[in-house]
Coordinates of C-alpha atoms and ligand atoms in Angstrom, one line a residue:
Chain A
M1 CA -28.7 5.5 -1.1
R2 CA -29.4 2.1 -2.4
V3 CA -26.5 -0.4 -2.9
N4 CA -26.7 -3.7 -4.9
M5 CA -24.2 -6.4 -4.6
T6 CA -23.8 -10.1 -4.8
V7 CA -22.8 -11.7 -1.5
N8 CA -21.9 -15.4 -1.4
G9 CA -23.5 -15.9 -4.8
R10 CA -26.8 -14.2 -3.9
P11 CA -28.0 -10.8 -5.1
Y12 CA -28.7 -8.4 -2.3
E13 CA -30.1 -4.9 -2.2
A14 CA -29.6 -2.6 0.7
D15 CA -31.7 0.6 1.1
D16 CA -31.2 3.8 3.1
V17 CA -27.4 3.2 3.2
W18 CA -25.6 6.3 4.5
E19 CA -23.0 7.4 2.0
G20 CA -20.1 7.2 4.5
E21 CA -21.1 3.7 5.7
S22 CA -18.6 0.9 5.3
L23 CA -19.2 -2.4 3.5
L24 CA -18.7 -4.1 6.9
Y25 CA -21.6 -2.2 8.4
V26 CA -23.9 -3.0 5.4
L27 CA -23.0 -6.7 5.7
R28 CA -23.5 -6.9 9.4
E29 CA -26.3 -4.5 10.1
R30 CA -28.3 -4.4 6.9
L31 CA -27.9 -7.8 5.2
G32 CA -27.9 -10.0 8.3
L33 CA -24.5 -11.4 7.8
P34 CA -22.6 -10.9 11.1
G35 CA -19.9 -13.4 10.3
S36 CA -17.4 -10.7 9.4
K37 CA -16.4 -9.1 12.7
N38 CA -16.0 -5.5 13.7
A39 CA -13.1 -4.9 16.0
C40 CA -11.0 -1.9 15.1
E41 CA -12.7 -0.2 12.1
Q42 CA -9.2 1.0 11.0
G43 CA -7.8 -1.8 9.0
E44 CA -5.4 -3.0 11.7
C45 CA -6.9 -6.2 12.8
G46 CA -8.3 -8.0 9.7
S47 CA -11.3 -9.5 11.5
C48 CA -13.5 -7.9 8.9
T49 CA -11.6 -9.5 6.0
V50 CA -13.9 -10.4 3.0
R51 CA -13.2 -11.0 -0.7
L52 CA -14.2 -8.1 -2.9
D53 CA -14.3 -9.3 -6.5
G54 CA -11.9 -12.0 -5.4
V55 CA -9.5 -9.8 -3.5
P56 CA -9.1 -9.9 0.3
V57 CA -9.8 -6.5 1.8
C58 CA -10.8 -5.0 5.1
A59 CA -14.6 -4.5 4.7
C60 CA -14.4 -1.7 7.3
L61 CA -12.3 0.4 4.8
V62 CA -14.5 -0.1 1.8
A63 CA -17.2 2.5 1.4
A64 CA -20.5 0.7 0.8
G65 CA -21.0 2.6 -2.5
Q66 CA -17.7 1.2 -3.8
A67 CA -19.0 -2.3 -3.5
E68 CA -22.0 -1.5 -5.9
G69 CA -22.3 -4.3 -8.4
C70 CA -19.4 -6.2 -6.9
E71 CA -19.1 -9.9 -5.8
V72 CA -18.5 -10.3 -2.1
V73 CA -17.5 -13.5 -0.3
T74 CA -17.8 -13.6 3.5
V75 CA -17.1 -16.4 5.9
E76 CA -20.7 -17.4 5.6
G77 CA -20.1 -18.3 2.0
L78 CA -16.7 -19.8 2.4
A79 CA -17.8 -23.4 2.4
D80 CA -19.8 -22.9 -0.8
H81 CA -16.9 -21.1 -2.3
A82 CA -14.5 -23.9 -1.5
R83 CA -16.9 -26.5 -2.8
Q84 CA -17.3 -24.7 -6.1
R85 CA -13.5 -24.6 -6.4
S86 CA -12.8 -28.2 -5.6
G87 CA -16.0 -29.9 -6.8
Q88 CA -16.0 -31.8 -3.5
V89 CA -19.0 -32.1 -1.1
A90 CA -17.9 -31.2 2.4
P91 CA -19.9 -29.3 5.0
L92 CA -17.0 -26.9 5.6
A93 CA -14.1 -25.4 3.6
P94 CA -10.8 -27.3 4.2
V95 CA -9.5 -24.3 6.2
Q96 CA -12.5 -24.3 8.4
Q97 CA -12.2 -28.0 9.2
A98 CA -8.5 -27.7 9.8
F99 CA -9.0 -24.7 12.2
I100 CA -11.3 -27.0 14.2
D101 CA -9.1 -30.0 14.1
S102 CA -5.9 -28.0 15.0
G103 CA -7.5 -26.1 17.9
A104 CA -6.9 -22.8 16.2
V105 CA -10.1 -21.3 17.5
Q106 CA -10.3 -19.9 21.0
C107 CA -12.6 -16.9 21.5
G108 CA -13.2 -17.0 17.7
F109 CA -13.3 -13.3 17.1
C110 CA -10.4 -13.3 14.7
T111 CA -11.4 -16.5 13.1
P112 CA -13.7 -15.4 10.2
G113 CA -11.2 -12.9 8.9
L114 CA -8.3 -15.5 9.2
L115 CA -10.4 -18.1 7.4
V116 CA -11.1 -15.8 4.5
A117 CA -7.5 -14.7 4.3
A118 CA -6.1 -18.3 4.6
D119 CA -8.6 -19.7 2.1
E120 CA -7.5 -17.1 -0.5
L121 CA -3.9 -18.0 0.2
L122 CA -4.5 -21.7 -0.5
E123 CA -6.5 -20.8 -3.6
R124 CA -3.5 -18.8 -4.9
N125 CA -0.8 -21.0 -3.6
P126 CA -1.8 -24.6 -2.7
D127 CA 1.6 -25.4 -1.2
P128 CA 2.6 -22.3 0.8
S129 CA 5.9 -22.1 2.7
D130 CA 5.8 -20.9 6.4
A131 CA 7.0 -17.5 5.2
D132 CA 4.1 -17.4 2.7
I133 CA 1.6 -18.2 5.4
R134 CA 3.0 -15.6 7.8
E135 CA 2.9 -13.0 5.1
A136 CA -0.6 -13.8 3.9
L137 CA -1.9 -13.6 7.5
S138 CA 0.2 -10.7 8.7
G139 CA -2.9 -8.4 8.5
N140 CA -4.9 -10.6 10.9
L141 CA -4.5 -10.2 14.6
C142 CA -5.3 -12.9 17.1
R143 CA -5.1 -12.1 20.8
C144 CA -5.7 -15.6 22.1
T145 CA -3.9 -18.4 20.3
G146 CA -0.4 -17.1 19.9
Y147 CA -0.7 -18.0 16.2
E148 CA 1.1 -21.4 16.3
K149 CA -2.2 -23.4 16.1
I150 CA -3.3 -21.1 13.3
L151 CA -0.2 -21.8 11.3
D152 CA -0.7 -25.5 12.0
A153 CA -4.2 -25.3 10.7
V154 CA -3.2 -23.7 7.4
R155 CA -0.4 -26.3 6.9
L156 CA -3.0 -29.0 7.6
A157 CA -5.5 -27.6 5.2
A158 CA -2.8 -27.3 2.5
A159 CA -1.7 -30.9 3.1
R160 CA -5.2 -32.3 3.0
T161 CA -6.1 -30.3 -0.1
G162 CA -2.8 -31.6 -1.7
E163 CA -3.8 -35.2 -0.9
A164 CA -7.3 -34.8 -2.3
V165 CA -6.1 -33.7 -5.7
Chain B
M1 CA -23.3 13.3 2.4
D2 CA -23.4 12.6 -1.3
F3 CA -21.7 9.7 -3.1
L4 CA -20.4 10.7 -6.5
R5 CA -19.5 7.8 -8.7
P6 CA -18.0 9.0 -12.0
A7 CA -17.6 6.3 -14.6
G8 CA -14.6 7.9 -16.4
W9 CA -11.8 10.4 -16.0
E10 CA -13.5 13.4 -17.7
E11 CA -16.6 12.8 -15.6
A12 CA -14.5 12.7 -12.5
L13 CA -12.8 16.0 -13.3
A14 CA -16.2 17.6 -14.0
A15 CA -17.5 16.4 -10.7
K16 CA -14.4 17.8 -8.8
A17 CA -14.9 21.1 -10.7
E18 CA -18.5 21.3 -9.7
H19 CA -17.8 20.2 -6.1
P20 CA -14.4 21.4 -5.1
T21 CA -14.9 20.2 -1.5
A22 CA -15.6 16.6 -2.6
V23 CA -13.2 14.2 -1.0
P24 CA -11.8 11.7 -3.5
I25 CA -11.7 8.1 -2.3
A26 CA -9.6 5.5 -4.0
G27 CA -8.5 2.5 -1.8
G28 CA -10.2 4.2 1.1
T29 CA -7.5 3.1 3.5
D30 CA -7.0 6.6 4.8
V31 CA -10.4 8.2 4.0
M32 CA -12.5 5.4 5.6
V33 CA -10.5 5.5 8.8
E34 CA -11.3 9.2 9.1
I35 CA -14.9 8.7 8.4
N36 CA -15.3 5.6 10.7
F37 CA -13.8 7.7 13.6
D38 CA -15.8 10.8 12.8
H39 CA -12.7 12.8 12.1
R40 CA -14.1 13.8 8.7
R41 CA -17.7 14.3 7.4
P42 CA -17.2 15.3 3.8
E43 CA -20.2 16.7 2.0
Y44 CA -19.3 14.7 -1.0
L45 CA -17.3 11.5 -1.5
L46 CA -15.9 11.1 -5.0
D47 CA -15.3 7.4 -5.7
L48 CA -12.5 7.0 -8.1
T49 CA -12.5 3.2 -8.3
R50 CA -14.8 3.1 -11.3
V51 CA -12.4 5.2 -13.4
A52 CA -10.6 2.4 -15.3
E53 CA -7.8 4.6 -16.6
L54 CA -6.5 5.3 -13.1
A55 CA -5.9 1.6 -12.5
E56 CA -3.5 1.2 -15.5
W57 CA 0.2 1.8 -16.0
E58 CA 2.2 2.1 -19.1
A59 CA 6.0 2.0 -19.6
T60 CA 7.9 4.0 -22.1
D61 CA 11.6 4.0 -22.7
R62 CA 12.6 6.2 -19.8
T63 CA 9.5 6.3 -17.5
V64 CA 6.6 4.5 -16.1
R65 CA 3.3 6.4 -16.0
L66 CA 1.7 4.8 -13.0
G67 CA -2.1 5.5 -12.8
A68 CA -3.0 7.0 -9.4
G69 CA -5.3 4.1 -8.6
V70 CA -3.0 1.1 -9.2
P71 CA -2.9 -0.8 -5.8
Y72 CA 0.4 -1.6 -4.1
T73 CA -0.1 -5.3 -4.7
R74 CA 0.0 -4.8 -8.4
I75 CA 3.1 -2.6 -8.2
I76 CA 4.9 -5.4 -6.3
E77 CA 3.8 -8.0 -8.8
E78 CA 4.0 -6.1 -12.1
L79 CA 6.6 -3.4 -11.7
R80 CA 9.5 -4.9 -9.7
T81 CA 11.9 -4.6 -12.5
E82 CA 11.0 -1.1 -13.7
L83 CA 10.4 0.4 -10.3
P84 CA 12.4 -1.8 -7.8
G85 CA 12.6 0.9 -5.1
L86 CA 8.9 1.6 -5.2
A87 CA 8.1 -2.1 -5.2
L88 CA 10.2 -2.6 -2.1
A89 CA 8.5 0.3 -0.4
A90 CA 5.1 -1.0 -1.4
H91 CA 5.9 -4.3 0.1
T92 CA 6.3 -2.7 3.5
V93 CA 2.9 -1.0 3.5
G94 CA 0.4 -2.2 6.0
S95 CA -0.7 -5.8 5.3
P96 CA -1.9 -7.8 2.2
Q97 CA -5.5 -6.4 2.7
I98 CA -4.2 -2.8 2.8
R99 CA -1.9 -3.3 -0.2
N100 CA -4.7 -4.8 -2.2
R101 CA -6.6 -1.5 -1.8
G102 CA -4.1 1.2 -1.1
T103 CA -2.7 3.3 -3.9
V104 CA 0.2 5.7 -4.6
G105 CA -2.4 8.3 -5.6
G106 CA -3.9 8.0 -2.1
N107 CA -0.5 8.0 -0.5
L108 CA 0.3 11.3 -2.3
G109 CA -3.2 12.6 -1.6
A110 CA -2.7 12.0 2.1
A111 CA 0.8 13.6 1.9
S112 CA 1.8 12.1 5.2
P113 CA 5.5 12.7 6.0
A114 CA 5.5 8.9 6.8
G115 CA 4.0 7.8 3.4
D116 CA 6.2 4.9 2.3
A117 CA 5.9 5.6 -1.5
H118 CA 7.4 9.1 -1.1
P119 CA 11.0 8.3 -0.4
A120 CA 11.1 5.8 -3.2
L121 CA 9.6 8.3 -5.6
L122 CA 12.1 11.0 -4.5
A123 CA 15.0 8.6 -5.1
A124 CA 13.8 7.3 -8.4
G125 CA 12.9 10.7 -9.8
A126 CA 9.2 11.4 -10.4
E127 CA 6.6 13.9 -11.5
V128 CA 3.0 13.9 -10.3
E129 CA 0.5 14.4 -13.2
V130 CA -2.4 16.4 -11.9
A131 CA -5.4 17.5 -13.9
S132 CA -8.6 19.5 -13.7
V133 CA -11.1 20.7 -16.3
R134 CA -8.7 23.6 -16.8
G135 CA -5.9 21.3 -18.0
T136 CA -3.0 19.1 -16.9
R137 CA 0.3 19.9 -15.2
L138 CA 3.3 18.0 -14.0
I139 CA 4.6 18.7 -10.5
P140 CA 8.1 17.4 -9.6
V141 CA 7.5 15.2 -6.6
E142 CA 10.0 17.4 -4.6
E143 CA 7.5 20.3 -5.0
F144 CA 4.4 18.2 -4.4
F145 CA 4.6 18.2 -0.6
T146 CA 4.1 21.6 0.9
G147 CA 3.8 20.8 4.6
V148 CA 2.7 18.2 7.0
K149 CA -0.2 16.4 5.2
R150 CA -0.4 19.3 2.7
H151 CA 0.2 19.1 -1.0
A152 CA 0.2 21.3 -4.1
L153 CA -3.2 20.3 -5.5
E154 CA -5.7 23.1 -6.3
P155 CA -9.3 22.3 -5.0
D156 CA -10.5 21.3 -8.4
E157 CA -7.6 19.1 -9.2
L158 CA -7.1 15.3 -9.1
I159 CA -4.0 13.2 -9.4
R160 CA -4.1 11.3 -12.6
A161 CA -0.8 9.5 -12.5
V162 CA 2.8 9.5 -11.4
H163 CA 5.6 9.6 -14.0
I164 CA 8.5 7.7 -12.5
R165 CA 11.9 7.3 -14.0
R166 CA 12.5 3.6 -14.9
A167 CA 15.4 2.2 -12.8
D168 CA 18.7 2.3 -14.6
G169 CA 20.6 1.0 -11.6
P170 CA 20.1 -0.7 -8.2
Q171 CA 17.6 0.9 -5.8
Q172 CA 16.8 0.2 -2.2
F173 CA 14.3 1.1 0.5
S174 CA 14.5 0.7 4.2
K175 CA 12.1 1.4 7.0
V176 CA 12.3 1.4 10.8
G177 CA 9.3 0.0 12.7
T178 CA 8.4 -2.3 15.5
R179 CA 7.4 -5.2 13.3
N180 CA 7.5 -6.1 9.6
A181 CA 3.8 -5.7 8.9
M182 CA 1.4 -3.0 9.8
V183 CA 3.7 -0.2 10.9
I184 CA 3.8 3.4 10.2
A185 CA 7.5 4.2 9.6
V186 CA 9.4 5.6 12.5
C187 CA 11.6 6.8 9.6
A188 CA 12.4 5.5 6.2
F189 CA 15.1 5.9 3.6
A190 CA 15.4 5.2 -0.1
V191 CA 18.4 5.3 -2.4
A192 CA 18.7 4.9 -6.2
L193 CA 21.9 4.7 -8.2
H194 CA 21.5 6.2 -11.6
P195 CA 24.5 5.0 -13.7
R196 CA 23.2 6.5 -16.9
T197 CA 23.5 10.1 -15.5
R198 CA 26.1 9.0 -13.0
T199 CA 24.1 10.4 -10.1
V200 CA 22.8 9.1 -6.8
R201 CA 19.4 10.2 -5.4
T202 CA 17.8 9.7 -2.0
G203 CA 14.5 10.0 -0.2
I204 CA 13.9 10.4 3.5
G205 CA 10.5 9.6 5.1
S206 CA 9.1 10.5 8.5
A207 CA 12.1 12.6 9.6
A208 CA 11.0 16.1 8.5
P209 CA 7.7 17.9 8.0
T210 CA 7.6 16.5 4.5
P211 CA 9.4 13.7 2.7
V212 CA 12.8 15.2 1.6
R213 CA 15.9 14.4 -0.5
A214 CA 19.3 14.7 1.1
H215 CA 20.7 17.0 -1.6
E216 CA 24.1 17.5 0.0
A217 CA 24.7 13.8 0.5
E218 CA 23.7 13.2 -3.1
E219 CA 26.1 15.8 -4.4
F220 CA 28.9 14.7 -2.2
L221 CA 28.6 11.1 -3.2
G222 CA 28.1 11.9 -6.9
A223 CA 31.3 13.9 -6.9
A224 CA 33.2 11.2 -4.9
L225 CA 32.1 8.5 -7.4
E226 CA 32.9 10.6 -10.4
E227 CA 36.3 11.8 -9.2
G228 CA 37.5 8.4 -8.1
G229 CA 36.3 6.8 -11.4
F230 CA 34.1 4.4 -9.4
W231 CA 31.3 4.2 -12.0
D232 CA 33.8 2.6 -14.4
S233 CA 36.0 0.7 -12.1
G234 CA 33.2 -0.6 -9.9
A235 CA 35.7 -0.6 -7.1
P236 CA 34.6 -0.9 -3.4
L237 CA 33.6 2.4 -1.9
E238 CA 35.9 4.2 0.5
P239 CA 34.6 3.7 4.1
S240 CA 35.2 7.3 4.8
A241 CA 33.0 8.3 1.8
V242 CA 30.2 6.0 3.0
R243 CA 30.4 7.5 6.5
R244 CA 30.3 11.0 5.2
F245 CA 27.3 10.1 3.0
A246 CA 25.5 8.7 6.0
E247 CA 26.3 11.8 8.1
L248 CA 25.0 14.1 5.4
C249 CA 21.8 12.1 5.1
A250 CA 21.3 12.3 8.8
G251 CA 22.0 16.0 8.6
A252 CA 19.2 16.5 6.0
C253 CA 16.6 15.4 8.6
R254 CA 14.5 17.8 10.6
P255 CA 12.8 15.3 12.8
I256 CA 10.6 15.8 15.9
D257 CA 10.0 13.7 19.0
D258 CA 6.7 11.9 18.9
V259 CA 5.1 8.7 20.0
R260 CA 6.9 6.6 17.5
G261 CA 10.4 7.8 18.3
T262 CA 12.7 10.7 19.3
A263 CA 14.3 13.2 16.9
A264 CA 17.7 12.0 17.9
Y265 CA 16.8 8.4 17.2
R266 CA 15.4 9.2 13.8
R267 CA 18.5 11.1 12.8
R268 CA 20.7 8.3 13.9
A269 CA 18.5 5.6 12.2
V270 CA 18.5 7.5 8.9
G271 CA 22.3 7.6 9.0
V272 CA 22.4 3.8 9.6
M273 CA 19.8 3.1 6.8
A274 CA 21.7 5.4 4.4
R275 CA 25.0 3.5 5.1
R276 CA 23.4 0.1 4.7
T277 CA 21.3 0.8 1.6
L278 CA 24.2 2.4 -0.1
G279 CA 26.3 -0.7 0.7
W280 CA 23.6 -3.0 -0.8
T281 CA 23.0 -0.9 -3.9
W282 CA 26.7 -0.4 -4.6
Q283 CA 27.4 -4.1 -4.1
A284 CA 24.6 -4.9 -6.6
Y285 CA 26.1 -2.4 -9.0
R286 CA 29.5 -4.0 -8.7
E287 CA 28.1 -7.4 -9.4
G288 CA 26.5 -6.0 -12.5
E289 CA 23.0 -6.8 -11.4
G290 CA 22.0 -3.4 -12.8
R291 CA 18.4 -3.0 -12.2
T292 CA 17.5 -5.9 -10.1
A293 CA 18.5 -4.8 -6.6
P294 CA 18.5 -7.6 -4.0
C295 CA 15.8 -7.6 -1.3
A296 CA 16.8 -6.4 2.1
Ligands
LIG301 C1 -3.9 -0.6 8.7 C2 -3.2 0.5 7.9 C3 -1.9 0.4 7.6 C4 -1.2 1.3 6.8 N1 0.1 1.2 6.6 C5 0.7 2.1 5.9 C6 2.1 2.0 5.6 O1 2.8 1.0 6.1 N2 2.7 2.9 4.8 C7 2.0 3.9 4.3 O2 2.6 4.7 3.6 N3 0.7 4.1 4.5 C8 0.0 3.2 5.3 N4 -1.3 3.3 5.5 C9 -2.0 4.5 4.9 C10 -2.7 4.2 3.6 O3 -2.9 2.9 3.3 C11 -1.8 4.8 2.4 O4 -1.6 6.2 2.6 C12 -2.4 4.5 1.1 O5 -1.5 4.8 0.1 C13 -3.7 5.3 0.8 O6 -4.2 5.0 -0.5 P1 -5.7 4.8 -0.7 O7 -5.9 4.6 -2.2 O8 -6.3 3.8 0.2 O9 -6.2 6.3 -0.3 P2 -7.6 6.9 0.1 O10 -7.9 6.6 1.5 O11 -8.7 6.5 -0.9 O12 -7.2 8.4 -0.1 C14 -6.2 9.1 0.7 C15 -6.2 10.6 0.4 O13 -5.8 10.8 -0.9 C16 -6.9 11.5 -1.6 N5 -6.9 10.9 -3.0 C17 -6.9 9.6 -3.3 N6 -6.8 9.5 -4.7 C18 -6.7 10.7 -5.2 C19 -6.5 11.2 -6.5 N7 -6.5 10.4 -7.6 N8 -6.4 12.5 -6.7 C20 -6.4 13.4 -5.6 N9 -6.6 13.0 -4.3 C21 -6.7 11.6 -4.1 C22 -8.1 11.3 -0.8 O14 -9.0 12.3 -0.9 C23 -7.5 11.2 0.6 O15 -7.3 12.5 1.1 C24 -2.0 2.4 6.3 C25 -3.4 2.4 6.5 C26 -4.0 1.5 7.3 C27 -5.5 1.6 7.5
LIG302 S1 -12.4 -4.2 11.8 FE1 -11.6 -4.0 9.8 S2 -9.6 -4.4 10.1 FE2 -10.3 -4.3 12.1
LIG303 S1 -9.1 -16.8 18.9 FE1 -9.5 -15.0 20.1 S2 -8.6 -13.4 18.9 FE2 -8.0 -15.2 17.9

């Protein structure tokens, strides 16, 4: 079947999509957007997290056909998305810069999903408590960092965004 | 495989009547796992996410009619007051990503003994509204589960909504697992005080082939509260009555040993959760908090 969707502000059309295929597969294998990672394919790890009509979801658990006509934001579009929100010109979204500056990236496999989830948290709640951060990221597993640097990064991004306003 | 995408409820029912083997997909958090792992290759997938009615809820005097497709996140945000037990249970499901997609209709459709909505529905009092082109019927939630991952739907039926009694007293939900997020319950327990009818109802998850109520425990406690005038006095509960209630709840379990825990552990844990959640709800009742039960 054919599936149409808007990804990171651009219209896409995918052909010959198998009906049981996931949105994650379509993004990675058909639309050339491999930023969202495929690790577990069962909703456990969050490395495939994207925004579907604004809502963070595991792309591995969305049937491609369910995304027909929807707006998807992946890590590839996160910087643009953040720029539109803030009106500021920066090459990276504040969470992306903060992950780099805090040393929150090791192997990087979990990073795209964490960035999408963390960015959505800060959009909703610009001044999150530690409990808010833990809860928002509780569906994203990282096997390298031990999470402390990730929490640091989200706090840093929140602080910087707060200063900029 | 074919992907059916009805735009409305009547169209969905017609599609299910025409293709009774079609597998409905709502949030996909159960269905997609099965497809990704090749455990299921349905001939037809019936996408229900375009059916706007399913994503709505409405409250009347005594009940909330919760559309089968309302995701957990919205239950937590919008229905905390009306359905505190279900909102607490919803908050323990998976992760934010799972709660943003997963639905009570899907939980019922999967009919897992470990589904977290089920104990909360049993304790609150609920009926499942199912429909087909032949018509609509209401199934008491107690009768909905017919076996492990089996339910009372006919092949041409879909779940339209769940009619849940609005809380008229404190409710609690408790779940045992290895961490806060992302765990299938080792076992779970829900309790609801119903001061209006002067009854207590319970729900036990993951400790029998289906979710069950602890009927004997409910009757015992109901009688003890009534006879002792506790509903009026709001006096502290007798420790012996609380103990007995917990024992009867544990006794209502028919658990098995599996990878998540042993039968003996489950029985014991259900007793402990019964004692604690009763303590919390009774405390809330005494403090006159009425419907807003505290978080665990
Ligand atoms: C990582 C992860 C963590 C999870 N954690 C939990 C947890 O903590 N607690 C818990 O209870 N569950 C958990 N689950 C399971 C799942 O999220 C829940 O069962 C959820 O409620 C399913 O809802 P859904 O809308 O995604 O269902 P779907 O996957 O879309 O459907 C589930 C079943 O219901 C049927 N169905 C759906 N809608 C209807 C309808 N309207 N009429 C008839 N049949 C229908 C489908 O055909 C299918 O058989 C988890 C799943 C994952 C992947
Ligand atoms: S790949 Fe989707 S959650 Fe792990
Ligand atoms: S950095 Fe390796 S999994 Fe998180």
